[in-house]
JSON list of C-alpha atoms in Angstrom, two decimals:
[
{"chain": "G", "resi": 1, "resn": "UNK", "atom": "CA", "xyz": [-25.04, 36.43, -38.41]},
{"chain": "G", "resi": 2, "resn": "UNK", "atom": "CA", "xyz": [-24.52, 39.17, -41.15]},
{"chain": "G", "resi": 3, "resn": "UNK", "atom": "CA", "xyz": [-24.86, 38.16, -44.29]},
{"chain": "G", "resi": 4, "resn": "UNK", "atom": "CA", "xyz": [-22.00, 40.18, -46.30]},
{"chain": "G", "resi": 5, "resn": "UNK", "atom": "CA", "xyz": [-18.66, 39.77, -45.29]},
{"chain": "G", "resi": 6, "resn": "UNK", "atom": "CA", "xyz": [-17.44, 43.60, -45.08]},
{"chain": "G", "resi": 7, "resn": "UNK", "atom": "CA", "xyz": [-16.06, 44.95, -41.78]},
{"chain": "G", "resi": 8, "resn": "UNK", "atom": "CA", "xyz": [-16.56, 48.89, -41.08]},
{"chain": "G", "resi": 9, "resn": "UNK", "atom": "CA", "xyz": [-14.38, 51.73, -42.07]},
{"chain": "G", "resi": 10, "resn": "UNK", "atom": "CA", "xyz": [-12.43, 49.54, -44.50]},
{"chain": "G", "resi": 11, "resn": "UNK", "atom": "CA", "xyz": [-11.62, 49.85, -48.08]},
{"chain": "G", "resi": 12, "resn": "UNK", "atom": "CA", "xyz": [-13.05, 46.89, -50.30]},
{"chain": "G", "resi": 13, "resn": "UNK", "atom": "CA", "xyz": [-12.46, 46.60, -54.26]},
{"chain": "G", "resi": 14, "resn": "UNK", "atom": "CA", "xyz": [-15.78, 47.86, -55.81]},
{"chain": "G", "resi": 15, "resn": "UNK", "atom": "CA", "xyz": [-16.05, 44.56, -58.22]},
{"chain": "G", "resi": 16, "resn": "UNK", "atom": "CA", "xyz": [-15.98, 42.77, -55.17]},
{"chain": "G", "resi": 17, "resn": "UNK", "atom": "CA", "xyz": [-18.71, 44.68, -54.03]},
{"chain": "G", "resi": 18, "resn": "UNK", "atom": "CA", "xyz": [-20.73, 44.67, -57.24]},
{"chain": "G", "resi": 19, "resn": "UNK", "atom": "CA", "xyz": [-19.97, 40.81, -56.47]},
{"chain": "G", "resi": 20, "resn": "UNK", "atom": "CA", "xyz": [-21.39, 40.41, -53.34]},
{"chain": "G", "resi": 21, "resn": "UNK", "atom": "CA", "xyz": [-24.94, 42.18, -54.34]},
{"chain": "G", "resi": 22, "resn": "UNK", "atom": "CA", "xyz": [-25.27, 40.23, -57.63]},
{"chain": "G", "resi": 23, "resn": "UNK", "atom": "CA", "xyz": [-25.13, 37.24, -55.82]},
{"chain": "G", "resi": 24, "resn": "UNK", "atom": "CA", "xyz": [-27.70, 38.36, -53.32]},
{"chain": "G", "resi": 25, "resn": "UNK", "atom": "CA", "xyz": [-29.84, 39.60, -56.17]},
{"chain": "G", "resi": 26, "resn": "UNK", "atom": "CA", "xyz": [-29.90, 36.38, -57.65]},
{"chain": "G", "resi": 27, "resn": "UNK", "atom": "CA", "xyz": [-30.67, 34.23, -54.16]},
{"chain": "G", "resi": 28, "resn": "UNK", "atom": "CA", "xyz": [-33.21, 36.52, -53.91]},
{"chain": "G", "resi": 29, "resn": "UNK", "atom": "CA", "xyz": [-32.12, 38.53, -50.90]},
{"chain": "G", "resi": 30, "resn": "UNK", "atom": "CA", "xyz": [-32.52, 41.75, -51.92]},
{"chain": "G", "resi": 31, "resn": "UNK", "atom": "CA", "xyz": [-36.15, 41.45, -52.72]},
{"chain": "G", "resi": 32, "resn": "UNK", "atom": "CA", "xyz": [-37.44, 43.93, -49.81]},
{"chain": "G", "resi": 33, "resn": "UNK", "atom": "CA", "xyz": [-33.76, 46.16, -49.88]},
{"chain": "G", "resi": 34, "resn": "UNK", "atom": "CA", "xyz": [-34.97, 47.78, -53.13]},
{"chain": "G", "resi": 35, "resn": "UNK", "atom": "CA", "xyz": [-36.57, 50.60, -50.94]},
{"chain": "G", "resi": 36, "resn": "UNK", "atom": "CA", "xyz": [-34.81, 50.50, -48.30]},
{"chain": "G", "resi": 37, "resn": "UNK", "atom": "CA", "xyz": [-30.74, 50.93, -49.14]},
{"chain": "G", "resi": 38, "resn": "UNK", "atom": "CA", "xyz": [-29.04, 53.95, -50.30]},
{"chain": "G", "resi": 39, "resn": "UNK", "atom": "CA", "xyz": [-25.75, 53.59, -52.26]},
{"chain": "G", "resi": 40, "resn": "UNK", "atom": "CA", "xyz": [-23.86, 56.83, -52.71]},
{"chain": "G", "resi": 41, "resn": "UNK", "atom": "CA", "xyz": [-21.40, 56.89, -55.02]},
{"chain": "G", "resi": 42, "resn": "UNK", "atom": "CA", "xyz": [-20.61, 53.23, -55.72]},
{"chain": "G", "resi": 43, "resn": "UNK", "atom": "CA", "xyz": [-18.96, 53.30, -59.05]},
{"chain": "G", "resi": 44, "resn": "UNK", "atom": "CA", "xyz": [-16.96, 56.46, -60.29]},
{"chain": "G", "resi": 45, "resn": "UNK", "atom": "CA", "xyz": [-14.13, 54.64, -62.26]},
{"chain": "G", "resi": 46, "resn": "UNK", "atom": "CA", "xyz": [-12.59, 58.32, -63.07]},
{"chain": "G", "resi": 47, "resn": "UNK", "atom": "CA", "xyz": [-12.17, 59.14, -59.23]},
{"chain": "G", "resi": 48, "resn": "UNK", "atom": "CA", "xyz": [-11.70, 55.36, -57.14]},
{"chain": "G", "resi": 49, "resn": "UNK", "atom": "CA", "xyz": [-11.94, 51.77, -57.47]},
{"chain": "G", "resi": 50, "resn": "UNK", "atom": "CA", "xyz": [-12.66, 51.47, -53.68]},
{"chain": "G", "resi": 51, "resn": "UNK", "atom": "CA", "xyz": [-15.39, 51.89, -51.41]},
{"chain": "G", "resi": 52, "resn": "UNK", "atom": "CA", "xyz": [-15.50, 52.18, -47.68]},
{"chain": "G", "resi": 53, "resn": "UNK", "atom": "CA", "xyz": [-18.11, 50.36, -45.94]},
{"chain": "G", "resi": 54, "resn": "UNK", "atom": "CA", "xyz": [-19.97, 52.57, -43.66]},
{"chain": "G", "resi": 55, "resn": "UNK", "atom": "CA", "xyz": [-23.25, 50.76, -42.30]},
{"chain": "G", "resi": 56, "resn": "UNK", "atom": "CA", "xyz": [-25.74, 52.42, -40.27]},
{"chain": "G", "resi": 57, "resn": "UNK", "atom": "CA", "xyz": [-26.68, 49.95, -37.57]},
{"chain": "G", "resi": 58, "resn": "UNK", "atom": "CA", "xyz": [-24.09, 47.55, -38.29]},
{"chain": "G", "resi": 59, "resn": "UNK", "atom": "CA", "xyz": [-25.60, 45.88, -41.02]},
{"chain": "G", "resi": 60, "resn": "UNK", "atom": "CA", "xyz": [-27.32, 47.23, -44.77]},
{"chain": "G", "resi": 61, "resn": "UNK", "atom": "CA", "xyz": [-31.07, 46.81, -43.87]},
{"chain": "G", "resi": 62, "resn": "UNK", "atom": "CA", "xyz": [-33.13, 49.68, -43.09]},
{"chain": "G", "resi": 63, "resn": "UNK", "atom": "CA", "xyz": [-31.91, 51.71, -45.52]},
{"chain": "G", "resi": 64, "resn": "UNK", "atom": "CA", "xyz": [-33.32, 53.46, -48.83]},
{"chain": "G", "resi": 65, "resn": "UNK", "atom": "CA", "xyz": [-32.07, 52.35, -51.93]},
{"chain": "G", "resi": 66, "resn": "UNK", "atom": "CA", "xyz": [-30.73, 54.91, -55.17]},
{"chain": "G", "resi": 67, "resn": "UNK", "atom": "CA", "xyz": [-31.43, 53.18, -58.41]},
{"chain": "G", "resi": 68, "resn": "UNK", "atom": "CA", "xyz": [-29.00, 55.61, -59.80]},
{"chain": "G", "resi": 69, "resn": "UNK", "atom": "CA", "xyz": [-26.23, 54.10, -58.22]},
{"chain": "G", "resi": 70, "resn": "UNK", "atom": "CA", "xyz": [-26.56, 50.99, -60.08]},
{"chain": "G", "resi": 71, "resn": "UNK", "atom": "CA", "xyz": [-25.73, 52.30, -63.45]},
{"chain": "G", "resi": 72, "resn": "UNK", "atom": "CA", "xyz": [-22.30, 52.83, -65.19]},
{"chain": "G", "resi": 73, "resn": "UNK", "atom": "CA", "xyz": [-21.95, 56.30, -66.79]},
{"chain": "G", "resi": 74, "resn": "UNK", "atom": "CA", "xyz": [-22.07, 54.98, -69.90]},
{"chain": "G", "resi": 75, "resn": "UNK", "atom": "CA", "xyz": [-25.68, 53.62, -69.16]},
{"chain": "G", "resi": 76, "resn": "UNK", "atom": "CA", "xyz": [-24.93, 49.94, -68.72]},
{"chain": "G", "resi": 77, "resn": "UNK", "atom": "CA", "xyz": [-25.93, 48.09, -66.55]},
{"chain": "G", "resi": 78, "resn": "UNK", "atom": "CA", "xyz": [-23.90, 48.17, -62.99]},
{"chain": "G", "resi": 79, "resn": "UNK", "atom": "CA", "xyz": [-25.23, 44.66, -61.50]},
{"chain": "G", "resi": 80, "resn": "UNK", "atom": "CA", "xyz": [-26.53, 41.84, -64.69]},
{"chain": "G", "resi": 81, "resn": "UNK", "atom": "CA", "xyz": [-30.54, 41.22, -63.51]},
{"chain": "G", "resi": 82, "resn": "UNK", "atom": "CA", "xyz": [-30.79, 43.79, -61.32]},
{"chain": "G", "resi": 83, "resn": "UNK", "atom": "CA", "xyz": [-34.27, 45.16, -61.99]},
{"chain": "G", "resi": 84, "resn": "UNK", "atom": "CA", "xyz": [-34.80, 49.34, -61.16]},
{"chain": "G", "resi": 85, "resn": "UNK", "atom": "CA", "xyz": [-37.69, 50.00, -58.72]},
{"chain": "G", "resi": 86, "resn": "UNK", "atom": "CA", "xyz": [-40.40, 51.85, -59.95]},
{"chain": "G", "resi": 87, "resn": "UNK", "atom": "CA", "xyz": [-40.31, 55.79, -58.79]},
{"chain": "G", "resi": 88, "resn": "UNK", "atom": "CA", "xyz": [-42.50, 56.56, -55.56]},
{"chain": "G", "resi": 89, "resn": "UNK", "atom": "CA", "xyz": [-44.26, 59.90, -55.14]},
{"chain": "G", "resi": 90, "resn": "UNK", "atom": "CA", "xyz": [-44.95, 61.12, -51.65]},
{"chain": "G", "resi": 91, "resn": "UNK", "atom": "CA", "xyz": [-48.56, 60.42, -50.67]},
{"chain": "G", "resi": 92, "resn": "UNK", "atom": "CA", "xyz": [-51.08, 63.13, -50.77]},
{"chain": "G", "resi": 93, "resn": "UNK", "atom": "CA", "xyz": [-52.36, 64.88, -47.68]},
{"chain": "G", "resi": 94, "resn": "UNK", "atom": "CA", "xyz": [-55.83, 63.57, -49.04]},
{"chain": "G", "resi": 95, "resn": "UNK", "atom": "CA", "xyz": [-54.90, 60.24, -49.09]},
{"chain": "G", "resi": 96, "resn": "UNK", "atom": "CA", "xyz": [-53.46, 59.63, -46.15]},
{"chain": "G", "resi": 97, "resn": "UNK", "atom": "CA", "xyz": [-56.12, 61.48, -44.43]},
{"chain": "G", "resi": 98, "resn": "UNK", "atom": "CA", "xyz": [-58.68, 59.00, -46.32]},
{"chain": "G", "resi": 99, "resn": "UNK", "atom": "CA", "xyz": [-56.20, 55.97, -45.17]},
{"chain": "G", "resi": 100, "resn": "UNK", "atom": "CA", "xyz": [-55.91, 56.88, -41.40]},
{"chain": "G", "resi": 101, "resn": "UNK", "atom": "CA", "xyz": [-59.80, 57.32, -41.51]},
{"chain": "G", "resi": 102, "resn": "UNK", "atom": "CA", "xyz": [-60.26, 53.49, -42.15]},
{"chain": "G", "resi": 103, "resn": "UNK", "atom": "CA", "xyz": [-58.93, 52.75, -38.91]},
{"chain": "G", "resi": 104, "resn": "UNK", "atom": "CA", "xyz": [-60.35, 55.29, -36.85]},
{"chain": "G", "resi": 105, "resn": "UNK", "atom": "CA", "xyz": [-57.06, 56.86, -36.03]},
{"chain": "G", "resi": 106, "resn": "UNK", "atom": "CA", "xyz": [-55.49, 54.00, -35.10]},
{"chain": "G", "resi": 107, "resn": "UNK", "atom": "CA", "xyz": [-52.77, 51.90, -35.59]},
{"chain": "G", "resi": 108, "resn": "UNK", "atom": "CA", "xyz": [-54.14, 48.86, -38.09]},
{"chain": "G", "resi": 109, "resn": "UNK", "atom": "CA", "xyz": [-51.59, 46.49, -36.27]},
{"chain": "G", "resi": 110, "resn": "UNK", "atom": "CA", "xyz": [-51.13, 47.21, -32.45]},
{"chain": "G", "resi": 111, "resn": "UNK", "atom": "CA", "xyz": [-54.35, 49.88, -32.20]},
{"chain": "G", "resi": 112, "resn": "UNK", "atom": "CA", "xyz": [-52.38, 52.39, -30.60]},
{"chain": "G", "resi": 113, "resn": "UNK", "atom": "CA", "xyz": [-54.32, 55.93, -31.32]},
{"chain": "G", "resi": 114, "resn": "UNK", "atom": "CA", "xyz": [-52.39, 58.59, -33.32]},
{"chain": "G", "resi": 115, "resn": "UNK", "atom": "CA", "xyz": [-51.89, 61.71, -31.58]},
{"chain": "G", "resi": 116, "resn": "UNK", "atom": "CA", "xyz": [-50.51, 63.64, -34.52]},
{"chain": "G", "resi": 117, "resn": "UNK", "atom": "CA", "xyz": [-49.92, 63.37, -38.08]},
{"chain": "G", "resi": 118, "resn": "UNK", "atom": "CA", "xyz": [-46.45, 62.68, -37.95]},
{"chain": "G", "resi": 119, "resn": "UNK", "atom": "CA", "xyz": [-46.92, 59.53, -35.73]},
{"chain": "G", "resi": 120, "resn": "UNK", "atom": "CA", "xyz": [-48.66, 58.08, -38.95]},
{"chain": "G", "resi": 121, "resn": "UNK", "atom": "CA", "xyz": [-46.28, 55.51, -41.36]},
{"chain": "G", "resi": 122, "resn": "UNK", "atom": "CA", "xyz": [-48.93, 54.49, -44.20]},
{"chain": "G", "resi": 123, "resn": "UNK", "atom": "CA", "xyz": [-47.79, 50.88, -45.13]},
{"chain": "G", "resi": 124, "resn": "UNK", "atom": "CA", "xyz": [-48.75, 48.55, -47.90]},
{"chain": "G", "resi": 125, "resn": "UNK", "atom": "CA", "xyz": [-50.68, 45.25, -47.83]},
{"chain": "G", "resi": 126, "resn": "UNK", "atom": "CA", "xyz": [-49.03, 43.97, -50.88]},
{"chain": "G", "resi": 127, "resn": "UNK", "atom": "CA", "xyz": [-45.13, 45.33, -50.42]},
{"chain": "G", "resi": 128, "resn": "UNK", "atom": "CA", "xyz": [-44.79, 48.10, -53.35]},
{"chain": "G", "resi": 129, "resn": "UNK", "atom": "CA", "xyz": [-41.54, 46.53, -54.30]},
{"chain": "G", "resi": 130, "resn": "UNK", "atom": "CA", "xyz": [-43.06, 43.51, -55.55]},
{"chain": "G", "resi": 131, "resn": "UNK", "atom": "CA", "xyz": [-46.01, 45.23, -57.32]},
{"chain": "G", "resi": 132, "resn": "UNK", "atom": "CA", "xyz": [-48.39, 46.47, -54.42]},
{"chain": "G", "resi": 133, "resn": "UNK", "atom": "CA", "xyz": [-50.10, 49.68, -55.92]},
{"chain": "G", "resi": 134, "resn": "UNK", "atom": "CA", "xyz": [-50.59, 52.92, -54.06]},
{"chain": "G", "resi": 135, "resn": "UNK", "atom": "CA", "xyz": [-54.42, 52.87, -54.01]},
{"chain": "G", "resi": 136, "resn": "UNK", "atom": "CA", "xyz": [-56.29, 53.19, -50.98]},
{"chain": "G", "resi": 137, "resn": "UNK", "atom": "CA", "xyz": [-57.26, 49.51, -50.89]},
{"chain": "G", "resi": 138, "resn": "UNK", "atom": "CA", "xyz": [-53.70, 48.61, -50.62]},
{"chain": "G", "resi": 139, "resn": "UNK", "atom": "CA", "xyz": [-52.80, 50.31, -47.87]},
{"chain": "G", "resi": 140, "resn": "UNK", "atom": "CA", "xyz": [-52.96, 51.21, -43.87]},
{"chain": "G", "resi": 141, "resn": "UNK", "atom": "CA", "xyz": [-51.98, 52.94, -41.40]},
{"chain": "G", "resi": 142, "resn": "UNK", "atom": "CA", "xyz": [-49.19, 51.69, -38.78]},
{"chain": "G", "resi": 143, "resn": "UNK", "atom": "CA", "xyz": [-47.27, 53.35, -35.97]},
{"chain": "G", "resi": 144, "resn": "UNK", "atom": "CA", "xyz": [-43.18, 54.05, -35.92]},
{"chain": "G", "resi": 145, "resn": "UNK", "atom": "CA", "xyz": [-42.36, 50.37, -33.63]},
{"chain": "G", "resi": 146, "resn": "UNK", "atom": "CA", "xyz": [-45.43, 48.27, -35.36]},
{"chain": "G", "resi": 147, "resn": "UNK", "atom": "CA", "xyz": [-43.45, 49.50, -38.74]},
{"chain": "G", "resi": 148, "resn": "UNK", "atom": "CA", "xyz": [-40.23, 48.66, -37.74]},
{"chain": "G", "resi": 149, "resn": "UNK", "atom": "CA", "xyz": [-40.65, 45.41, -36.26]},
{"chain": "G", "resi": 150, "resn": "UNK", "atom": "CA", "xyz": [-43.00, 44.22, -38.79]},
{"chain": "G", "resi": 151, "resn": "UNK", "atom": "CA", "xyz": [-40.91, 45.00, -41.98]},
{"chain": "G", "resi": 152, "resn": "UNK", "atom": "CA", "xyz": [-38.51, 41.65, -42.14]},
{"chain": "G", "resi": 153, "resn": "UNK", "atom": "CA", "xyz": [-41.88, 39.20, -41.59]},
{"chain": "G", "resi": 154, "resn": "UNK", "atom": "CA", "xyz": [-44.20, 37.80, -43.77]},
{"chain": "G", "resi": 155, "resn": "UNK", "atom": "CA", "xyz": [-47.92, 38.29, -43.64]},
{"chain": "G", "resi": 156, "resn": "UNK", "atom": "CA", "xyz": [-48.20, 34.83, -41.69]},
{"chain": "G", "resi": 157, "resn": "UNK", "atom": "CA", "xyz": [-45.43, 35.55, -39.47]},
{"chain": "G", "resi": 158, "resn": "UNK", "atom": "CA", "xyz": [-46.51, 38.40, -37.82]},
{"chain": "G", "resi": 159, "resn": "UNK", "atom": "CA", "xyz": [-50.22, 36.92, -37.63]},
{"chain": "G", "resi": 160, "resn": "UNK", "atom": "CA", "xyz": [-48.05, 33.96, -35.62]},
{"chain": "G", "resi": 161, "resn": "UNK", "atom": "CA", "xyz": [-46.59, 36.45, -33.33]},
{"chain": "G", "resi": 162, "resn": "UNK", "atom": "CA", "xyz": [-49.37, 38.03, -32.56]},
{"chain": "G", "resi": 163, "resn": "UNK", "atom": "CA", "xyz": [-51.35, 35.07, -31.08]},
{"chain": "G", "resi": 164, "resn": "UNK", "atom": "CA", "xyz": [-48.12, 34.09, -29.38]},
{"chain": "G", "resi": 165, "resn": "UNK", "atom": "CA", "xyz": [-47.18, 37.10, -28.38]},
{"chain": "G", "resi": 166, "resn": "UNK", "atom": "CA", "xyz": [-51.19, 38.04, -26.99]},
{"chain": "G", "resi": 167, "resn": "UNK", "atom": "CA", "xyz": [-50.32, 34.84, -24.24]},
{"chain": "G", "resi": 168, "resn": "UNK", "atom": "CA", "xyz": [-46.79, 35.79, -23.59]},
{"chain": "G", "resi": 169, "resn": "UNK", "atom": "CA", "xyz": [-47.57, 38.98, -22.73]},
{"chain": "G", "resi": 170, "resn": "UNK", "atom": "CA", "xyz": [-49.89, 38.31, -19.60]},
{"chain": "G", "resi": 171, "resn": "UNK", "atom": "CA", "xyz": [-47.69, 35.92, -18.74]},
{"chain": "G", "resi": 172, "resn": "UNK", "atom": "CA", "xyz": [-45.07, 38.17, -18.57]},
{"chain": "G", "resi": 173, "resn": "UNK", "atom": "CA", "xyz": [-47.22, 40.99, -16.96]},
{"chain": "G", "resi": 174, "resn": "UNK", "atom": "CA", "xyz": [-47.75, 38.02, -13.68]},
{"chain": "G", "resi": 175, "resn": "UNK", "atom": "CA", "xyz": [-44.12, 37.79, -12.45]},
{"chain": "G", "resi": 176, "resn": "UNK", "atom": "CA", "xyz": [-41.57, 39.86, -14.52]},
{"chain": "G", "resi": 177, "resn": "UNK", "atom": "CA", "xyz": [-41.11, 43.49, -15.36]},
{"chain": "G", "resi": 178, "resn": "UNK", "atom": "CA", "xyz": [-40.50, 41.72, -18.87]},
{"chain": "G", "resi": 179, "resn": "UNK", "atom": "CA", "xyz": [-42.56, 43.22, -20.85]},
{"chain": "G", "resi": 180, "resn": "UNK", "atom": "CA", "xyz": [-42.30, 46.80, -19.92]},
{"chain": "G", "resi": 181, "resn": "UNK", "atom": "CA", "xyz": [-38.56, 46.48, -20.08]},
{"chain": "G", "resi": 182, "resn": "UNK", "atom": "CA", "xyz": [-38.98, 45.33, -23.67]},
{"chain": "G", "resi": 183, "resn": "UNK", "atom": "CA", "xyz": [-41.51, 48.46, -24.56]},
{"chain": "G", "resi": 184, "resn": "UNK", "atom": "CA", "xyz": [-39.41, 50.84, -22.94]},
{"chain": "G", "resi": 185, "resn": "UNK", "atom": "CA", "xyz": [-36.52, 49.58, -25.36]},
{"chain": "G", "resi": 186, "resn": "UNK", "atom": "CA", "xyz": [-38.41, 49.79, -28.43]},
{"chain": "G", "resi": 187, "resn": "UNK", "atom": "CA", "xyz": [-39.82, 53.25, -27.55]},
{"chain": "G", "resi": 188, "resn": "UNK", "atom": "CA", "xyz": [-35.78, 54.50, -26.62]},
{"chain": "G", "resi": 189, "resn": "UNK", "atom": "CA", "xyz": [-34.73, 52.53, -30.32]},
{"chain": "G", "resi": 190, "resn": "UNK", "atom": "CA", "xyz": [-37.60, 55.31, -32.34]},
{"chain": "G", "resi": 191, "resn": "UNK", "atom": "CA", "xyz": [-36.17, 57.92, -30.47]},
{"chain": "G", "resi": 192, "resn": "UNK", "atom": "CA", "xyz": [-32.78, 57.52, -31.36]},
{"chain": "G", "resi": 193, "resn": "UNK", "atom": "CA", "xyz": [-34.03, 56.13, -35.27]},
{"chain": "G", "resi": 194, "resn": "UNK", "atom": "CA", "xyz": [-35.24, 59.49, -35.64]},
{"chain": "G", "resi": 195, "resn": "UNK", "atom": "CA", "xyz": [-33.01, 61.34, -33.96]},
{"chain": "G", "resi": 196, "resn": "UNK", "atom": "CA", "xyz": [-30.41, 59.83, -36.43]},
{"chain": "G", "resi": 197, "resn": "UNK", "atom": "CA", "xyz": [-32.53, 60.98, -39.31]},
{"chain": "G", "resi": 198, "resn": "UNK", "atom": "CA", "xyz": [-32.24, 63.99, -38.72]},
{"chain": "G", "resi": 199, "resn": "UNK", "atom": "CA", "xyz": [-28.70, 64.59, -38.61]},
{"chain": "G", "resi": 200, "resn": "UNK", "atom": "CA", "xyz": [-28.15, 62.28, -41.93]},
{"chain": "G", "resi": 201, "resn": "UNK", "atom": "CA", "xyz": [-29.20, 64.78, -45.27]},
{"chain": "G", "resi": 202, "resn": "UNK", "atom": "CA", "xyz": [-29.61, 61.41, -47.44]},
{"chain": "G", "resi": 203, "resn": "UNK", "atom": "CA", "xyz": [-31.21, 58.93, -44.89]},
{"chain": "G", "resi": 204, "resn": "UNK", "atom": "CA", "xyz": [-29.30, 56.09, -43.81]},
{"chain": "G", "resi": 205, "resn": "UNK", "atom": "CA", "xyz": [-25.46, 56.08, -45.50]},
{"chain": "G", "resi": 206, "resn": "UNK", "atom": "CA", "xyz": [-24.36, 52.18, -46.62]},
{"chain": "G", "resi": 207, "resn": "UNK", "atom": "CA", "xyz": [-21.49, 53.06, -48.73]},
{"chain": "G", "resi": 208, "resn": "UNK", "atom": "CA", "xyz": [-19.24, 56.29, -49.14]},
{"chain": "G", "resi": 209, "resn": "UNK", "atom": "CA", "xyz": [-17.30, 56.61, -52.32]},
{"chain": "G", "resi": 210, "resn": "UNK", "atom": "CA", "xyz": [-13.56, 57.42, -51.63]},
{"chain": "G", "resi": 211, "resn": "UNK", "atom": "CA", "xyz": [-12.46, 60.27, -53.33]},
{"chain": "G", "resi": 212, "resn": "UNK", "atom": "CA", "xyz": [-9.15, 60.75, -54.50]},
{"chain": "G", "resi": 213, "resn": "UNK", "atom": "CA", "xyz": [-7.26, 63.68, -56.68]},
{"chain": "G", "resi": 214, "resn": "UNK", "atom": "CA", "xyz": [-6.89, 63.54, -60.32]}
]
């Protein structure tokens, strides 16, 4: 069930936009979105008071966020208690290098060996967003599908899946074509993911500011 009530390619007021994510700011919702939605444009009283929504996937997760777009040009706040991010800075060659090392090459999660660099996602133990630092202690190298279908779990979660999963599998493996079936999906999903990023100059697009003629 999605959890905004916006339907795609239509116009919404922005205040009841700015509504809608204040109250998911303060139930807490947004507390992994913070890297991962882009807004573009929300709030430009001198051009529109509308937005359209235009969600990639159907829904605003998996998305990088614009702290930018939170502010008023005047320099007030956009959202009451909504808290900027801290600035990331791409990770040196250096340290990933020294964080793919600690694994052998190898996915920390599913041990799948990386073939090259660009198979690598370098992933936090303690989520950046809530104050995980960028040191190599705090982090580890994952594969594209371990990254994607780890992100909306907890610690404790995944470590619940995993010994479920480690059964299910072999169970699967005796009768069905199960498992493969759901491998070969996940593999087709990253190829399209990135296939998608590359024909999107900003990432993933949430909302598009309408503009209109003075």
């Amino acid at each position: 069930m999605k959890w905004h009530p916006f339907v795609t390619g239509r116009e919404y007021p922005v205040s009841q936009i700015i509504e809608v994510l204040r109250k998911d700011i303060e139930s807490g919702r947004l507390g992994f979105v913070h890297e991962k939605m882009q807004l573009l444009e929300l709030y430009e009283p001198h051009r529109s008071e509308h937005a359209v929504f235009t969600p990639f996937g159907g829904s605003w997760g998996g998305t990088p966020l614009n702290p930018n777009t939170w502010k008023k040009q005047d320099g007030g706040d956009l959202i009451p208690g909504y808290r900027q991010p801290r600035k990331r800075k791409p990770f040196s060659k250096k340290l990933r290098i020294e964080v793919i090392a600690k694994t052998n090459g190898h996915c920390y999660s599913c041990g799948q060996k990386f073939n090259t660099p660009s198979e690598v996602w370098i992933e936090h133990i303690i989520a950046f967003s809530i104050g995980g630092s960028d040191t190599i202690e705090n982090l580890l190298p994952g594969c594209r599908i371990c990254n994607y279908t780890r992100q909306n779990f907890t610690p404790n979660q995944i470590q619940r899946i995993l010994s479920v999963g480690s059964v299910l599998v072999r169970e699967m493996d005796k009768a069905t074509n199960l498992g493969s079936d759901i491998l070969t999906f996940l593999r087709a999903e990253d190829t399209r993911r990135r296939s998608r990023r590359r024909h999107e100059s900003y990432g993933f697009l949430v909302f598009e500011a309408e503009r209109t003629d003075a």
